[in-house]
Amino acid sequence: MNFVLDPRLESDSEFICDLNLSQVRLNLNAAFPWIILIPKKSELVELIDLEEADQTLLWHEMMKASHVIKTLFNPKKLNVAALGNMVSQLHIHVIARFAEDKAWPNPVWNSGATRQYEPTEKESILARLKLAFEE
Amino acid sequence: MNFVLDPRLESDSEFICDLNLSQVRLNLNAAFPWIILIPKKSELVELIDLEEADQTLLWHEMMKASHVIKTLFNPKKLNVAALGNMVSQLHIHVIARFAEDKAWPNPVWNSGATRQYEPTEKESILARLKLAFEE
């Protein structure tokens, strides 16, 4: 399989869990509840690069992630996106958005809204996410 | 079914074609080759609001749209996203991005990059898109 996580994705996020196809990671920008799914196959850039069976798996994992984020954070809106302009390795963002967040109603990318997690806060959100993905 | 297109989506885009689930429209911001899929069901806001059979249909239509945009425009990167912070009616963006476009490598939304289509240019791109979706 030879999956190697892009170094920028690795440094900007922290491991939550492995699903069948994707690794799920917490984006370390605490301004938004924000997770990232990275299919664990090499050489993937676009969604259409995935084989059909993996596309089905990924969709189910994106929907699972959407349900987890909705249940844990009760956002006004989910943002689900595969952009990859900065990091080409295929990755899918699932983000909880709120009318009172620092970027609303604009997208989170390039919004200037950033915050570091407090250590206990990060441990807590990671624990809640891990548990929710096990259910 | 009672599908009514959101007035803002309607005024910002032009009809390309109807697929089984989604209406496909051209975003009238000519700064980027940019199409939008709107599932023709009422009361949809999130991807997870779709029934499972419709999720499968939507995924296939998103991948069809991705192939069409890749084939016609040969972009450096596809951006595929369901955001909906401004217009809550569920809609999926499929956008061709280039290293030389006005927003690269940032997202297109809120980038300030806007351009109107020339009439003949718009007719041409609409005709090419309609044809590509028929194939």
PDB file of N, CA and C in Angstrom, chain A residues 45-50 52 55-56 58-60 62-64 66-67 70 75-88 90 97 104-110, chain B residues 45-50 52 55-56 58-60 62-64 66-67 70 75-88 90 97 104-110:
ATOM      1  N   VAL A  45      -4.581  11.969  -5.700  1.00  0.00           N
ATOM      2  CA  VAL A  45      -4.689  13.427  -5.701  1.00  0.00           C
ATOM      3  C   VAL A  45      -6.172  13.855  -5.774  1.00  0.00           C
ATOM      4  N   GLU A  46      -6.897  13.257  -6.713  1.00  0.00           N
ATOM      5  CA  GLU A  46      -8.300  13.624  -6.911  1.00  0.00           C
ATOM      6  C   GLU A  46      -9.222  12.507  -6.415  1.00  0.00           C
ATOM      7  N   LEU A  47     -10.449  12.867  -6.066  1.00  0.00           N
ATOM      8  CA  LEU A  47     -11.448  11.850  -5.705  1.00  0.00           C
ATOM      9  C   LEU A  47     -11.596  10.828  -6.827  1.00  0.00           C
ATOM     10  N   ILE A  48     -11.573  11.301  -8.082  1.00  0.00           N
ATOM     11  CA  ILE A  48     -11.748  10.378  -9.214  1.00  0.00           C
ATOM     12  C   ILE A  48     -10.532   9.490  -9.445  1.00  0.00           C
ATOM     13  N   ASP A  49      -9.434   9.701  -8.708  1.00  0.00           N
ATOM     14  CA  ASP A  49      -8.297   8.771  -8.782  1.00  0.00           C
ATOM     15  C   ASP A  49      -8.579   7.467  -8.041  1.00  0.00           C
ATOM     16  N   LEU A  50      -9.547   7.480  -7.135  1.00  0.00           N
ATOM     17  CA  LEU A  50      -9.867   6.284  -6.352  1.00  0.00           C
ATOM     18  C   LEU A  50     -10.559   5.241  -7.217  1.00  0.00           C
ATOM     19  N   GLU A  52     -13.326   2.365  -7.876  1.00  0.00           N
ATOM     20  CA  GLU A  52     -14.749   2.513  -7.553  1.00  0.00           C
ATOM     21  C   GLU A  52     -15.102   1.962  -6.158  1.00  0.00           C
ATOM     22  N   GLN A  55     -14.056   4.441  -3.712  1.00  0.00           N
ATOM     23  CA  GLN A  55     -14.936   5.618  -3.720  1.00  0.00           C
ATOM     24  C   GLN A  55     -16.138   5.372  -2.806  1.00  0.00           C
ATOM     25  N   THR A  56     -16.694   4.175  -2.904  1.00  0.00           N
ATOM     26  CA  THR A  56     -17.841   3.827  -2.053  1.00  0.00           C
ATOM     27  C   THR A  56     -17.452   3.847  -0.580  1.00  0.00           C
ATOM     28  N   LEU A  58     -14.961   5.492   0.761  1.00  0.00           N
ATOM     29  CA  LEU A  58     -14.671   6.872   1.182  1.00  0.00           C
ATOM     30  C   LEU A  58     -15.960   7.626   1.462  1.00  0.00           C
ATOM     31  N   TRP A  59     -16.941   7.480   0.568  1.00  0.00           N
ATOM     32  CA  TRP A  59     -18.210   8.170   0.795  1.00  0.00           C
ATOM     33  C   TRP A  59     -18.806   7.774   2.153  1.00  0.00           C
ATOM     34  N   HIS A  60     -18.801   6.473   2.454  1.00  0.00           N
ATOM     35  CA  HIS A  60     -19.355   6.028   3.736  1.00  0.00           C
ATOM     36  C   HIS A  60     -18.569   6.622   4.904  1.00  0.00           C
ATOM     37  N   MET A  62     -16.888   9.486   4.815  1.00  0.00           N
ATOM     38  CA  MET A  62     -17.210  10.918   4.856  1.00  0.00           C
ATOM     39  C   MET A  62     -18.549  11.137   5.566  1.00  0.00           C
ATOM     40  N   MET A  63     -19.507  10.259   5.298  1.00  0.00           N
ATOM     41  CA  MET A  63     -20.822  10.399   5.935  1.00  0.00           C
ATOM     42  C   MET A  63     -20.735  10.053   7.426  1.00  0.00           C
ATOM     43  N   LYS A  64     -19.944   9.014   7.758  1.00  0.00           N
ATOM     44  CA  LYS A  64     -19.716   8.686   9.169  1.00  0.00           C
ATOM     45  C   LYS A  64     -19.104   9.896   9.876  1.00  0.00           C
ATOM     46  N   SER A  66     -19.255  12.993   9.012  1.00  0.00           N
ATOM     47  CA  SER A  66     -20.245  14.076   9.084  1.00  0.00           C
ATOM     48  C   SER A  66     -21.208  13.853  10.256  1.00  0.00           C
ATOM     49  N   HIS A  67     -21.656  12.608  10.417  1.00  0.00           N
ATOM     50  CA  HIS A  67     -22.545  12.290  11.539  1.00  0.00           C
ATOM     51  C   HIS A  67     -21.836  12.510  12.882  1.00  0.00           C
ATOM     52  N   LYS A  70     -21.530  16.249  13.472  1.00  0.00           N
ATOM     53  CA  LYS A  70     -22.845  16.838  13.764  1.00  0.00           C
ATOM     54  C   LYS A  70     -23.310  16.471  15.177  1.00  0.00           C
ATOM     55  N   PRO A  75     -23.344  21.694  14.859  1.00  0.00           N
ATOM     56  CA  PRO A  75     -23.035  22.935  14.141  1.00  0.00           C
ATOM     57  C   PRO A  75     -24.245  23.480  13.388  1.00  0.00           C
ATOM     58  N   LYS A  76     -24.155  24.748  13.048  1.00  0.00           N
ATOM     59  CA  LYS A  76     -25.160  25.357  12.157  1.00  0.00           C
ATOM     60  C   LYS A  76     -25.038  24.741  10.772  1.00  0.00           C
ATOM     61  N   LYS A  77     -23.796  24.427  10.337  1.00  0.00           N
ATOM     62  CA  LYS A  77     -23.579  23.889   8.993  1.00  0.00           C
ATOM     63  C   LYS A  77     -22.326  23.030   8.995  1.00  0.00           C
ATOM     64  N   LEU A  78     -22.385  21.942   8.249  1.00  0.00           N
ATOM     65  CA  LEU A  78     -21.169  21.164   7.969  1.00  0.00           C
ATOM     66  C   LEU A  78     -20.540  21.700   6.684  1.00  0.00           C
ATOM     67  N   ASN A  79     -19.230  21.773   6.681  1.00  0.00           N
ATOM     68  CA  ASN A  79     -18.496  22.044   5.431  1.00  0.00           C
ATOM     69  C   ASN A  79     -17.706  20.787   5.107  1.00  0.00           C
ATOM     70  N   VAL A  80     -17.947  20.235   3.922  1.00  0.00           N
ATOM     71  CA  VAL A  80     -17.274  19.004   3.478  1.00  0.00           C
ATOM     72  C   VAL A  80     -16.579  19.318   2.161  1.00  0.00           C
ATOM     73  N   ALA A  81     -15.264  19.124   2.103  1.00  0.00           N
ATOM     74  CA  ALA A  81     -14.552  19.591   0.910  1.00  0.00           C
ATOM     75  C   ALA A  81     -13.277  18.825   0.648  1.00  0.00           C
ATOM     76  N   ALA A  82     -13.022  18.594  -0.630  1.00  0.00           N
ATOM     77  CA  ALA A  82     -11.736  18.091  -1.106  1.00  0.00           C
ATOM     78  C   ALA A  82     -11.143  19.183  -1.994  1.00  0.00           C
ATOM     79  N   LEU A  83     -10.183  19.908  -1.477  1.00  0.00           N
ATOM     80  CA  LEU A  83      -9.578  21.022  -2.225  1.00  0.00           C
ATOM     81  C   LEU A  83      -8.180  20.612  -2.691  1.00  0.00           C
ATOM     82  N   GLY A  84      -7.197  20.639  -1.767  1.00  0.00           N
ATOM     83  CA  GLY A  84      -5.878  20.126  -2.123  1.00  0.00           C
ATOM     84  C   GLY A  84      -5.031  21.069  -2.956  1.00  0.00           C
ATOM     85  N   ASN A  85      -5.303  22.373  -2.880  1.00  0.00           N
ATOM     86  CA  ASN A  85      -4.478  23.314  -3.640  1.00  0.00           C
ATOM     87  C   ASN A  85      -3.093  23.467  -3.011  1.00  0.00           C
ATOM     88  N   MET A  86      -3.004  23.318  -1.707  1.00  0.00           N
ATOM     89  CA  MET A  86      -1.730  23.503  -0.998  1.00  0.00           C
ATOM     90  C   MET A  86      -1.021  22.163  -0.791  1.00  0.00           C
ATOM     91  N   VAL A  87      -1.782  21.168  -0.377  1.00  0.00           N
ATOM     92  CA  VAL A  87      -1.245  19.817  -0.173  1.00  0.00           C
ATOM     93  C   VAL A  87      -1.969  18.911  -1.156  1.00  0.00           C
ATOM     94  N   SER A  88      -1.215  18.354  -2.104  1.00  0.00           N
ATOM     95  CA  SER A  88      -1.892  17.628  -3.179  1.00  0.00           C
ATOM     96  C   SER A  88      -2.380  16.244  -2.746  1.00  0.00           C
ATOM     97  N   LEU A  90      -4.523  13.490  -1.534  1.00  0.00           N
ATOM     98  CA  LEU A  90      -5.986  13.542  -1.376  1.00  0.00           C
ATOM     99  C   LEU A  90      -6.377  13.549   0.102  1.00  0.00           C
ATOM    100  N   ARG A  97     -19.297  24.319  11.400  1.00  0.00           N
ATOM    101  CA  ARG A  97     -19.359  25.784  11.300  1.00  0.00           C
ATOM    102  C   ARG A  97     -20.504  26.341  12.139  1.00  0.00           C
ATOM    103  N   TRP A 104     -17.226  32.836   9.828  1.00  0.00           N
ATOM    104  CA  TRP A 104     -18.585  32.770   9.288  1.00  0.00           C
ATOM    105  C   TRP A 104     -18.993  34.048   8.570  1.00  0.00           C
ATOM    106  N   PRO A 105     -19.654  34.032   7.395  1.00  0.00           N
ATOM    107  CA  PRO A 105     -20.046  32.836   6.628  1.00  0.00           C
ATOM    108  C   PRO A 105     -19.012  32.431   5.578  1.00  0.00           C
ATOM    109  N   ASN A 106     -17.819  32.944   5.690  1.00  0.00           N
ATOM    110  CA  ASN A 106     -16.791  32.591   4.710  1.00  0.00           C
ATOM    111  C   ASN A 106     -16.197  31.215   5.004  1.00  0.00           C
ATOM    112  N   PRO A 107     -15.501  30.643   4.036  1.00  0.00           N
ATOM    113  CA  PRO A 107     -14.817  29.372   4.291  1.00  0.00           C
ATOM    114  C   PRO A 107     -13.717  29.553   5.340  1.00  0.00           C
ATOM    115  N   VAL A 108     -13.297  28.475   5.939  1.00  0.00           N
ATOM    116  CA  VAL A 108     -12.275  28.537   7.005  1.00  0.00           C
ATOM    117  C   VAL A 108     -10.869  28.760   6.446  1.00  0.00           C
ATOM    118  N   TRP A 109     -10.627  28.309   5.212  1.00  0.00           N
ATOM    119  CA  TRP A 109      -9.274  28.370   4.665  1.00  0.00           C
ATOM    120  C   TRP A 109      -8.930  29.823   4.370  1.00  0.00           C
ATOM    121  N   ASN A 110      -7.718  30.189   4.755  1.00  0.00           N
ATOM    122  CA  ASN A 110      -7.251  31.540   4.451  1.00  0.00           C
ATOM    123  C   ASN A 110      -8.098  32.619   5.135  1.00  0.00           C
TER     124      ASN A 110
ATOM    125  N   VAL B  45     -30.237  20.182   3.247  1.00  0.00           N
ATOM    126  CA  VAL B  45     -29.203  21.142   3.654  1.00  0.00           C
ATOM    127  C   VAL B  45     -27.841  20.461   3.688  1.00  0.00           C
ATOM    128  N   GLU B  46     -27.765  19.303   4.323  1.00  0.00           N
ATOM    129  CA  GLU B  46     -26.497  18.588   4.461  1.00  0.00           C
ATOM    130  C   GLU B  46     -26.473  17.350   3.559  1.00  0.00           C
ATOM    131  N   LEU B  47     -25.272  16.911   3.200  1.00  0.00           N
ATOM    132  CA  LEU B  47     -25.141  15.654   2.450  1.00  0.00           C
ATOM    133  C   LEU B  47     -25.818  14.509   3.203  1.00  0.00           C
ATOM    134  N   ILE B  48     -25.670  14.500   4.524  1.00  0.00           N
ATOM    135  CA  ILE B  48     -26.253  13.411   5.314  1.00  0.00           C
ATOM    136  C   ILE B  48     -27.767  13.498   5.406  1.00  0.00           C
ATOM    137  N   ASP B  49     -28.370  14.569   4.894  1.00  0.00           N
ATOM    138  CA  ASP B  49     -29.836  14.631   4.818  1.00  0.00           C
ATOM    139  C   ASP B  49     -30.384  13.747   3.701  1.00  0.00           C
ATOM    140  N   LEU B  50     -29.556  13.394   2.729  1.00  0.00           N
ATOM    141  CA  LEU B  50     -30.001  12.577   1.602  1.00  0.00           C
ATOM    142  C   LEU B  50     -30.252  11.132   2.030  1.00  0.00           C
ATOM    143  N   GLU B  52     -30.099   7.128   1.510  1.00  0.00           N
ATOM    144  CA  GLU B  52     -28.889   6.408   1.089  1.00  0.00           C
ATOM    145  C   GLU B  52     -28.836   6.199  -0.432  1.00  0.00           C
ATOM    146  N   GLN B  55     -27.740   9.346  -1.908  1.00  0.00           N
ATOM    147  CA  GLN B  55     -26.311   9.591  -1.664  1.00  0.00           C
ATOM    148  C   GLN B  55     -25.468   8.915  -2.732  1.00  0.00           C
ATOM    149  N   THR B  56     -25.841   7.678  -3.062  1.00  0.00           N
ATOM    150  CA  THR B  56     -25.095   6.939  -4.093  1.00  0.00           C
ATOM    151  C   THR B  56     -25.221   7.635  -5.440  1.00  0.00           C
ATOM    152  N   LEU B  58     -25.869  10.793  -5.959  1.00  0.00           N
ATOM    153  CA  LEU B  58     -25.152  12.076  -5.913  1.00  0.00           C
ATOM    154  C   LEU B  58     -23.665  11.852  -6.101  1.00  0.00           C
ATOM    155  N   TRP B  59     -23.120  10.849  -5.416  1.00  0.00           N
ATOM    156  CA  TRP B  59     -21.687  10.571  -5.567  1.00  0.00           C
ATOM    157  C   TRP B  59     -21.344  10.304  -7.038  1.00  0.00           C
ATOM    158  N   HIS B  60     -22.149   9.492  -7.692  1.00  0.00           N
ATOM    159  CA  HIS B  60     -21.884   9.201  -9.110  1.00  0.00           C
ATOM    160  C   HIS B  60     -21.970  10.473  -9.956  1.00  0.00           C
ATOM    161  N   MET B  62     -21.400  13.538  -8.838  1.00  0.00           N
ATOM    162  CA  MET B  62     -20.215  14.349  -8.497  1.00  0.00           C
ATOM    163  C   MET B  62     -18.991  13.849  -9.265  1.00  0.00           C
ATOM    164  N   MET B  63     -18.863  12.524  -9.383  1.00  0.00           N
ATOM    165  CA  MET B  63     -17.706  11.963 -10.095  1.00  0.00           C
ATOM    166  C   MET B  63     -17.835  12.199 -11.601  1.00  0.00           C
ATOM    167  N   LYS B  64     -19.068  12.097 -12.117  1.00  0.00           N
ATOM    168  CA  LYS B  64     -19.301  12.432 -13.529  1.00  0.00           C
ATOM    169  C   LYS B  64     -18.908  13.893 -13.785  1.00  0.00           C
ATOM    170  N   SER B  66     -16.870  15.715 -12.083  1.00  0.00           N
ATOM    171  CA  SER B  66     -15.413  15.852 -11.944  1.00  0.00           C
ATOM    172  C   SER B  66     -14.712  15.421 -13.232  1.00  0.00           C
ATOM    173  N   HIS B  67     -15.151  14.298 -13.794  1.00  0.00           N
ATOM    174  CA  HIS B  67     -14.561  13.826 -15.054  1.00  0.00           C
ATOM    175  C   HIS B  67     -14.803  14.840 -16.177  1.00  0.00           C
ATOM    176  N   LYS B  70     -12.556  17.842 -15.602  1.00  0.00           N
ATOM    177  CA  LYS B  70     -11.154  17.491 -15.856  1.00  0.00           C
ATOM    178  C   LYS B  70     -10.887  17.342 -17.357  1.00  0.00           C
ATOM    179  N   PRO B  75      -7.503  20.896 -15.524  1.00  0.00           N
ATOM    180  CA  PRO B  75      -7.006  21.755 -14.446  1.00  0.00           C
ATOM    181  C   PRO B  75      -5.830  21.137 -13.704  1.00  0.00           C
ATOM    182  N   LYS B  76      -5.119  21.984 -12.993  1.00  0.00           N
ATOM    183  CA  LYS B  76      -4.082  21.496 -12.080  1.00  0.00           C
ATOM    184  C   LYS B  76      -4.729  20.741 -10.921  1.00  0.00           C
ATOM    185  N   LYS B  77      -5.893  21.215 -10.477  1.00  0.00           N
ATOM    186  CA  LYS B  77      -6.566  20.590  -9.335  1.00  0.00           C
ATOM    187  C   LYS B  77      -8.067  20.789  -9.444  1.00  0.00           C
ATOM    188  N   LEU B  78      -8.815  19.772  -9.064  1.00  0.00           N
ATOM    189  CA  LEU B  78     -10.256  19.921  -8.893  1.00  0.00           C
ATOM    190  C   LEU B  78     -10.539  20.320  -7.446  1.00  0.00           C
ATOM    191  N   ASN B  79     -11.476  21.216  -7.269  1.00  0.00           N
ATOM    192  CA  ASN B  79     -11.984  21.509  -5.927  1.00  0.00           C
ATOM    193  C   ASN B  79     -13.429  21.043  -5.886  1.00  0.00           C
ATOM    194  N   VAL B  80     -13.741  20.164  -4.964  1.00  0.00           N
ATOM    195  CA  VAL B  80     -15.096  19.604  -4.832  1.00  0.00           C
ATOM    196  C   VAL B  80     -15.564  19.883  -3.411  1.00  0.00           C
ATOM    197  N   ALA B  81     -16.680  20.589  -3.275  1.00  0.00           N
ATOM    198  CA  ALA B  81     -17.045  21.022  -1.922  1.00  0.00           C
ATOM    199  C   ALA B  81     -18.533  21.236  -1.749  1.00  0.00           C
ATOM    200  N   ALA B  82     -19.014  20.859  -0.573  1.00  0.00           N
ATOM    201  CA  ALA B  82     -20.366  21.191  -0.129  1.00  0.00           C
ATOM    202  C   ALA B  82     -20.207  22.082   1.097  1.00  0.00           C
ATOM    203  N   LEU B  83     -20.412  23.375   0.922  1.00  0.00           N
ATOM    204  CA  LEU B  83     -20.229  24.325   2.031  1.00  0.00           C
ATOM    205  C   LEU B  83     -21.598  24.813   2.504  1.00  0.00           C
ATOM    206  N   GLY B  84     -22.204  25.737   1.765  1.00  0.00           N
ATOM    207  CA  GLY B  84     -23.579  26.131   2.095  1.00  0.00           C
ATOM    208  C   GLY B  84     -23.703  27.092   3.251  1.00  0.00           C
ATOM    209  N   ASN B  85     -22.660  27.863   3.528  1.00  0.00           N
ATOM    210  CA  ASN B  85     -22.757  28.839   4.622  1.00  0.00           C
ATOM    211  C   ASN B  85     -23.623  30.033   4.228  1.00  0.00           C
ATOM    212  N   MET B  86     -23.624  30.364   2.949  1.00  0.00           N
ATOM    213  CA  MET B  86     -24.389  31.532   2.483  1.00  0.00           C
ATOM    214  C   MET B  86     -25.766  31.109   1.962  1.00  0.00           C
ATOM    215  N   VAL B  87     -25.801  30.033   1.197  1.00  0.00           N
ATOM    216  CA  VAL B  87     -27.054  29.489   0.659  1.00  0.00           C
ATOM    217  C   VAL B  87     -27.210  28.093   1.249  1.00  0.00           C
ATOM    218  N   SER B  88     -28.240  27.917   2.066  1.00  0.00           N
ATOM    219  CA  SER B  88     -28.324  26.652   2.802  1.00  0.00           C
ATOM    220  C   SER B  88     -28.794  25.488   1.929  1.00  0.00           C
ATOM    221  N   LEU B  90     -28.834  22.520  -0.273  1.00  0.00           N
ATOM    222  CA  LEU B  90     -27.678  21.654  -0.571  1.00  0.00           C
ATOM    223  C   LEU B  90     -27.218  21.829  -2.013  1.00  0.00           C
ATOM    224  N   ARG B  97      -9.223  24.356 -11.023  1.00  0.00           N
ATOM    225  CA  ARG B  97      -8.246  25.316 -10.499  1.00  0.00           C
ATOM    226  C   ARG B  97      -6.928  25.204 -11.255  1.00  0.00           C
ATOM    227  N   TRP B 104      -5.489  31.216  -6.782  1.00  0.00           N
ATOM    228  CA  TRP B 104      -4.576  30.136  -6.434  1.00  0.00           C
ATOM    229  C   TRP B 104      -3.509  30.588  -5.442  1.00  0.00           C
ATOM    230  N   PRO B 105      -3.141  29.776  -4.414  1.00  0.00           N
ATOM    231  CA  PRO B 105      -3.699  28.454  -4.084  1.00  0.00           C
ATOM    232  C   PRO B 105      -4.859  28.524  -3.086  1.00  0.00           C
ATOM    233  N   ASN B 106      -5.423  29.702  -2.918  1.00  0.00           N
ATOM    234  CA  ASN B 106      -6.522  29.823  -1.966  1.00  0.00           C
ATOM    235  C   ASN B 106      -7.828  29.332  -2.574  1.00  0.00           C
ATOM    236  N   PRO B 107      -8.845  29.099  -1.731  1.00  0.00           N
ATOM    237  CA  PRO B 107     -10.155  28.714  -2.268  1.00  0.00           C
ATOM    238  C   PRO B 107     -10.749  29.858  -3.093  1.00  0.00           C
ATOM    239  N   VAL B 108     -11.697  29.560  -3.932  1.00  0.00           N
ATOM    240  CA  VAL B 108     -12.302  30.570  -4.811  1.00  0.00           C
ATOM    241  C   VAL B 108     -13.276  31.479  -4.073  1.00  0.00           C
ATOM    242  N   TRP B 109     -13.902  30.944  -3.016  1.00  0.00           N
ATOM    243  CA  TRP B 109     -14.933  31.717  -2.326  1.00  0.00           C
ATOM    244  C   TRP B 109     -14.285  32.880  -1.588  1.00  0.00           C
ATOM    245  N   ASN B 110     -14.919  34.031  -1.676  1.00  0.00           N
ATOM    246  CA  ASN B 110     -14.419  35.197  -0.946  1.00  0.00           C
ATOM    247  C   ASN B 110     -13.005  35.596  -1.381  1.00  0.00           C
TER     248      ASN B 110
END
